[in-house]
Short mmCIF file of C-alpha atoms in Angstrom, two decimals:
data_model
loop_
_atom_site.label_atom_id
_atom_site.label_comp_id
_atom_site.label_asym_id
_atom_site.label_seq_id
_atom_site.Cartn_x
_atom_site.Cartn_y
_atom_site.Cartn_z
CA MET A 1 0.00 0.00 0.00
CA ASN A 2 1.20 3.46 -0.83
CA LEU A 3 1.64 5.29 2.50
CA LEU A 4 0.75 8.60 0.86
CA LYS A 5 -2.80 7.29 0.35
CA ILE A 6 -3.42 6.60 4.05
CA PRO A 7 -4.84 10.10 4.74
CA TYR A 8 -7.18 9.74 1.74
CA TYR A 9 -8.41 6.30 2.86
CA THR A 10 -8.82 7.49 6.46
CA ASN A 11 -10.80 10.58 5.42
CA SER A 12 -12.89 8.51 2.99
CA GLY A 13 -13.65 5.99 5.72
CA TRP A 14 -14.90 8.74 8.02
CA ILE A 15 -17.09 10.23 5.29
CA ILE A 16 -18.63 6.82 4.56
CA ILE A 17 -19.21 6.02 8.24
CA LYS A 18 -20.65 9.49 8.93
CA ASN A 19 -23.22 9.04 6.16
CA LEU A 20 -24.26 5.43 6.87
CA GLU A 21 -27.63 4.67 8.43
CA ASN A 22 -26.05 1.92 10.51
CA LYS A 23 -22.45 2.75 11.40
CA PHE A 24 -21.79 -0.83 12.53
CA SER A 25 -22.49 -2.17 9.04
CA VAL A 26 -18.90 -1.21 8.15
CA ILE A 27 -17.70 -3.91 10.56
CA ASN A 28 -19.94 -6.43 8.79
CA ILE A 29 -18.58 -5.32 5.41
CA LEU A 30 -14.98 -5.60 6.62
CA PHE A 31 -15.59 -9.18 7.72
CA GLY A 32 -17.61 -10.10 4.64
CA LYS A 33 -20.88 -10.64 6.51
CA THR A 34 -22.80 -8.17 4.37
CA LYS A 35 -22.22 -6.35 1.14
CA GLU A 36 -24.78 -3.60 1.57
CA LEU A 37 -24.41 0.13 2.17
CA GLN A 38 -27.45 2.03 3.48
CA PHE A 39 -26.94 5.77 3.60
CA ARG A 40 -28.82 8.39 5.59
CA ASN A 41 -29.76 10.18 2.34
CA GLY A 42 -31.88 7.12 1.43
CA LEU A 43 -29.53 5.62 -1.16
CA ARG A 44 -28.73 1.92 -0.84
CA PHE A 45 -26.11 -0.11 -2.67
CA ASN A 46 -25.11 -3.71 -2.77
CA ILE A 47 -21.37 -3.89 -3.40
CA LEU A 48 -18.85 -6.56 -4.43
CA THR A 49 -15.67 -5.34 -2.72
CA LEU A 50 -14.54 -2.83 -0.13
CA LEU A 51 -13.18 -0.73 -3.00
CA ASP A 52 -16.79 -0.17 -4.09
CA CYS A 53 -17.27 1.87 -0.90
CA LEU A 54 -14.72 4.36 -2.22
CA VAL A 55 -16.41 4.46 -5.63
CA VAL A 56 -19.76 5.29 -4.01
CA LYS A 57 -18.15 7.88 -1.73
CA GLU A 58 -16.42 9.65 -4.64
CA THR A 59 -19.56 9.66 -6.80
CA ILE A 60 -22.07 10.74 -4.16
CA PHE A 61 -20.28 12.59 -1.39
CA ASP A 62 -17.41 14.08 -3.43
CA ASP A 63 -19.76 14.71 -6.41
CA ALA A 64 -16.94 13.57 -8.73
CA TYR A 65 -19.15 13.90 -11.81
CA HIS A 66 -20.58 17.33 -10.84
CA ILE A 67 -24.19 16.19 -10.65
CA TYR A 68 -25.08 19.18 -8.45
CA SER A 69 -23.86 21.59 -11.15
CA LEU A 70 -26.36 20.25 -13.70
CA SER A 71 -29.50 22.25 -14.29
CA ASN A 72 -32.52 20.20 -15.32
CA PRO A 73 -30.71 17.65 -17.53
CA LYS A 74 -32.75 15.76 -20.09
CA LEU A 75 -30.27 12.98 -20.99
CA ILE A 76 -27.41 11.44 -19.01
CA ILE A 77 -25.23 8.66 -20.44
CA ASP A 78 -23.27 6.37 -18.09
CA ILE A 79 -20.72 4.22 -19.94
CA GLY A 80 -19.13 1.73 -17.56
CA GLY A 81 -22.01 1.88 -15.08
CA GLY A 82 -20.43 -0.48 -12.54
CA LEU A 83 -22.73 -0.96 -9.57
CA GLY A 84 -24.98 1.92 -10.69
CA ASP A 85 -23.72 4.64 -8.37
CA LEU A 86 -23.74 7.52 -10.86
CA SER A 87 -26.97 6.52 -12.60
CA ILE A 88 -28.83 6.06 -9.31
CA PHE A 89 -27.44 9.28 -7.82
CA ALA A 90 -28.44 11.22 -10.94
CA ALA A 91 -31.88 9.56 -11.10
CA LYS A 92 -32.61 10.49 -7.47
CA ASN A 93 -31.65 14.12 -8.17
CA PHE A 94 -33.32 14.44 -11.59
CA HIS A 95 -36.54 12.42 -11.73
CA LYS A 96 -37.45 13.66 -15.21
CA ALA A 97 -34.06 12.96 -16.82
CA ALA A 98 -33.60 9.96 -19.07
CA ILE A 99 -30.52 8.03 -18.00
CA ILE A 100 -28.96 5.40 -20.24
CA ALA A 101 -26.29 3.15 -18.74
CA PHE A 102 -24.01 0.49 -20.19
CA GLU A 103 -22.30 -2.29 -18.22
CA PRO A 104 -20.97 -5.41 -19.99
CA ASP A 105 -19.40 -7.05 -16.91
CA ASN A 106 -21.16 -10.28 -15.85
CA PHE A 107 -20.69 -9.43 -12.16
CA PHE A 108 -21.61 -5.75 -12.18
CA TYR A 109 -24.58 -5.86 -14.57
CA PRO A 110 -26.85 -7.89 -12.23
CA LEU A 111 -25.58 -5.86 -9.26
CA PHE A 112 -26.49 -2.64 -11.09
CA LYS A 113 -30.00 -3.99 -11.79
CA LYS A 114 -30.41 -5.05 -8.15
CA ASN A 115 -29.35 -1.57 -6.99
CA LEU A 116 -31.89 0.05 -9.33
CA ILE A 117 -34.65 -2.04 -7.75
CA LYS A 118 -33.36 -1.42 -4.22
CA ASN A 119 -33.52 2.34 -4.83
CA LYS A 120 -36.87 2.22 -6.69
CA ILE A 121 -35.39 3.87 -9.79
CA SER A 122 -37.50 3.90 -12.94
CA ASN A 123 -35.79 6.47 -15.18
CA VAL A 124 -32.60 4.47 -15.84
CA LYS A 125 -32.34 2.10 -18.76
CA ILE A 126 -29.34 -0.26 -18.53
CA TYR A 127 -27.84 -2.25 -21.39
CA LYS A 128 -25.49 -5.21 -21.07
CA CYS A 129 -23.11 -4.27 -23.85
CA ALA A 130 -19.84 -2.53 -24.58
CA ILE A 131 -19.84 0.75 -26.46
CA GLY A 132 -17.64 0.69 -29.54
CA SER A 133 -17.41 0.08 -33.24
CA LYS A 134 -17.39 -3.75 -33.18
CA ALA A 135 -20.36 -6.14 -33.00
CA SER A 136 -18.70 -8.03 -30.11
CA TYR A 137 -15.67 -7.93 -27.83
CA ASP A 138 -13.66 -10.45 -25.83
CA PHE A 139 -13.95 -9.30 -22.23
CA TYR A 140 -11.65 -10.44 -19.40
CA ILE A 141 -12.66 -10.21 -15.75
CA GLN A 142 -10.10 -10.16 -12.95
CA ARG A 143 -10.68 -12.66 -10.14
CA ASN A 144 -11.29 -10.00 -7.49
CA HIS A 145 -13.79 -8.13 -9.73
CA VAL A 146 -11.90 -4.88 -9.26
CA LYS A 147 -11.03 -4.59 -12.91
CA SER A 148 -12.28 -5.86 -16.22
CA THR A 149 -10.61 -5.27 -19.55
CA LEU A 150 -10.60 -5.98 -23.24
CA ILE A 151 -6.84 -6.55 -23.07
CA LYS A 152 -5.55 -9.86 -21.73
CA ASP A 153 -2.50 -9.38 -19.56
CA ASP A 154 -0.41 -12.50 -19.00
CA LYS A 155 0.82 -11.13 -15.66
CA THR A 156 -2.71 -10.99 -14.25
CA LYS A 157 -4.83 -13.97 -13.25
CA TRP A 158 -8.08 -13.79 -15.20
CA LEU A 159 -11.29 -15.46 -14.22
CA LYS A 160 -12.35 -16.13 -17.77
CA LYS A 161 -12.83 -14.65 -21.17
CA THR A 162 -16.39 -13.70 -22.06
CA LYS A 163 -17.74 -12.44 -25.36
CA VAL A 164 -19.89 -9.32 -24.96
CA LYS A 165 -22.11 -7.56 -27.45
CA GLY A 166 -20.86 -4.26 -28.83
CA LYS A 167 -22.98 -1.32 -29.97
CA SER A 168 -22.24 2.13 -31.32
CA LEU A 169 -23.24 4.98 -29.01
CA ASN A 170 -24.98 6.60 -31.98
CA TYR A 171 -27.51 3.77 -31.85
CA PHE A 172 -28.78 5.08 -28.48
CA ILE A 173 -28.44 8.85 -28.78
CA LYS A 174 -31.11 10.80 -30.65
CA ASN A 175 -30.85 14.13 -28.78
CA SER A 176 -28.20 16.24 -27.10
CA VAL A 177 -26.50 14.77 -24.03
CA ASP A 178 -26.25 16.80 -20.82
CA LEU A 179 -23.70 14.51 -19.13
CA LEU A 180 -21.56 11.82 -20.72
CA LYS A 181 -19.64 9.76 -18.16
CA ILE A 182 -17.10 7.31 -19.57
CA ASP A 183 -15.34 5.04 -17.09
CA CYS A 184 -14.15 2.17 -19.26
CA GLU A 185 -11.41 1.16 -21.66
#
């Protein structure tokens, strides 16, 4: 671990704990007894790893994608939707916005869908595909689910290779986009 990151992790931990409904749930997450975050602002997320806590914290409490600076957006695109943090956060803040999300990962896609249901979100449409110019892609998923890639790295242990459908972004966009988030390869 990089020692320079300790203050960031410590501060992030406090922000997460401060905003949780049940502060003791962090202990359960640390010991793998639960994989659910329930925040005082009403948002709820199932997660895969402890790293997902940081992703949620950066998206929601740091406002990494500047959701609060948007004014009445009509269309938000979320490429690399992960567990659904940005889409759900945006949907809760902008009930009339159309949100289109893409997540090709076999682990995150069902988690994203579960988080949509958990948060009673109806204005997000999620697609299980990669955005690009090809009809399909070979997709590699790392064993700890922290990273997925289109590039096989012989130094990394891969769970398996999966073929995912590819679609052009133009297929989905008919109007102007107010926010385009791209967190993928």
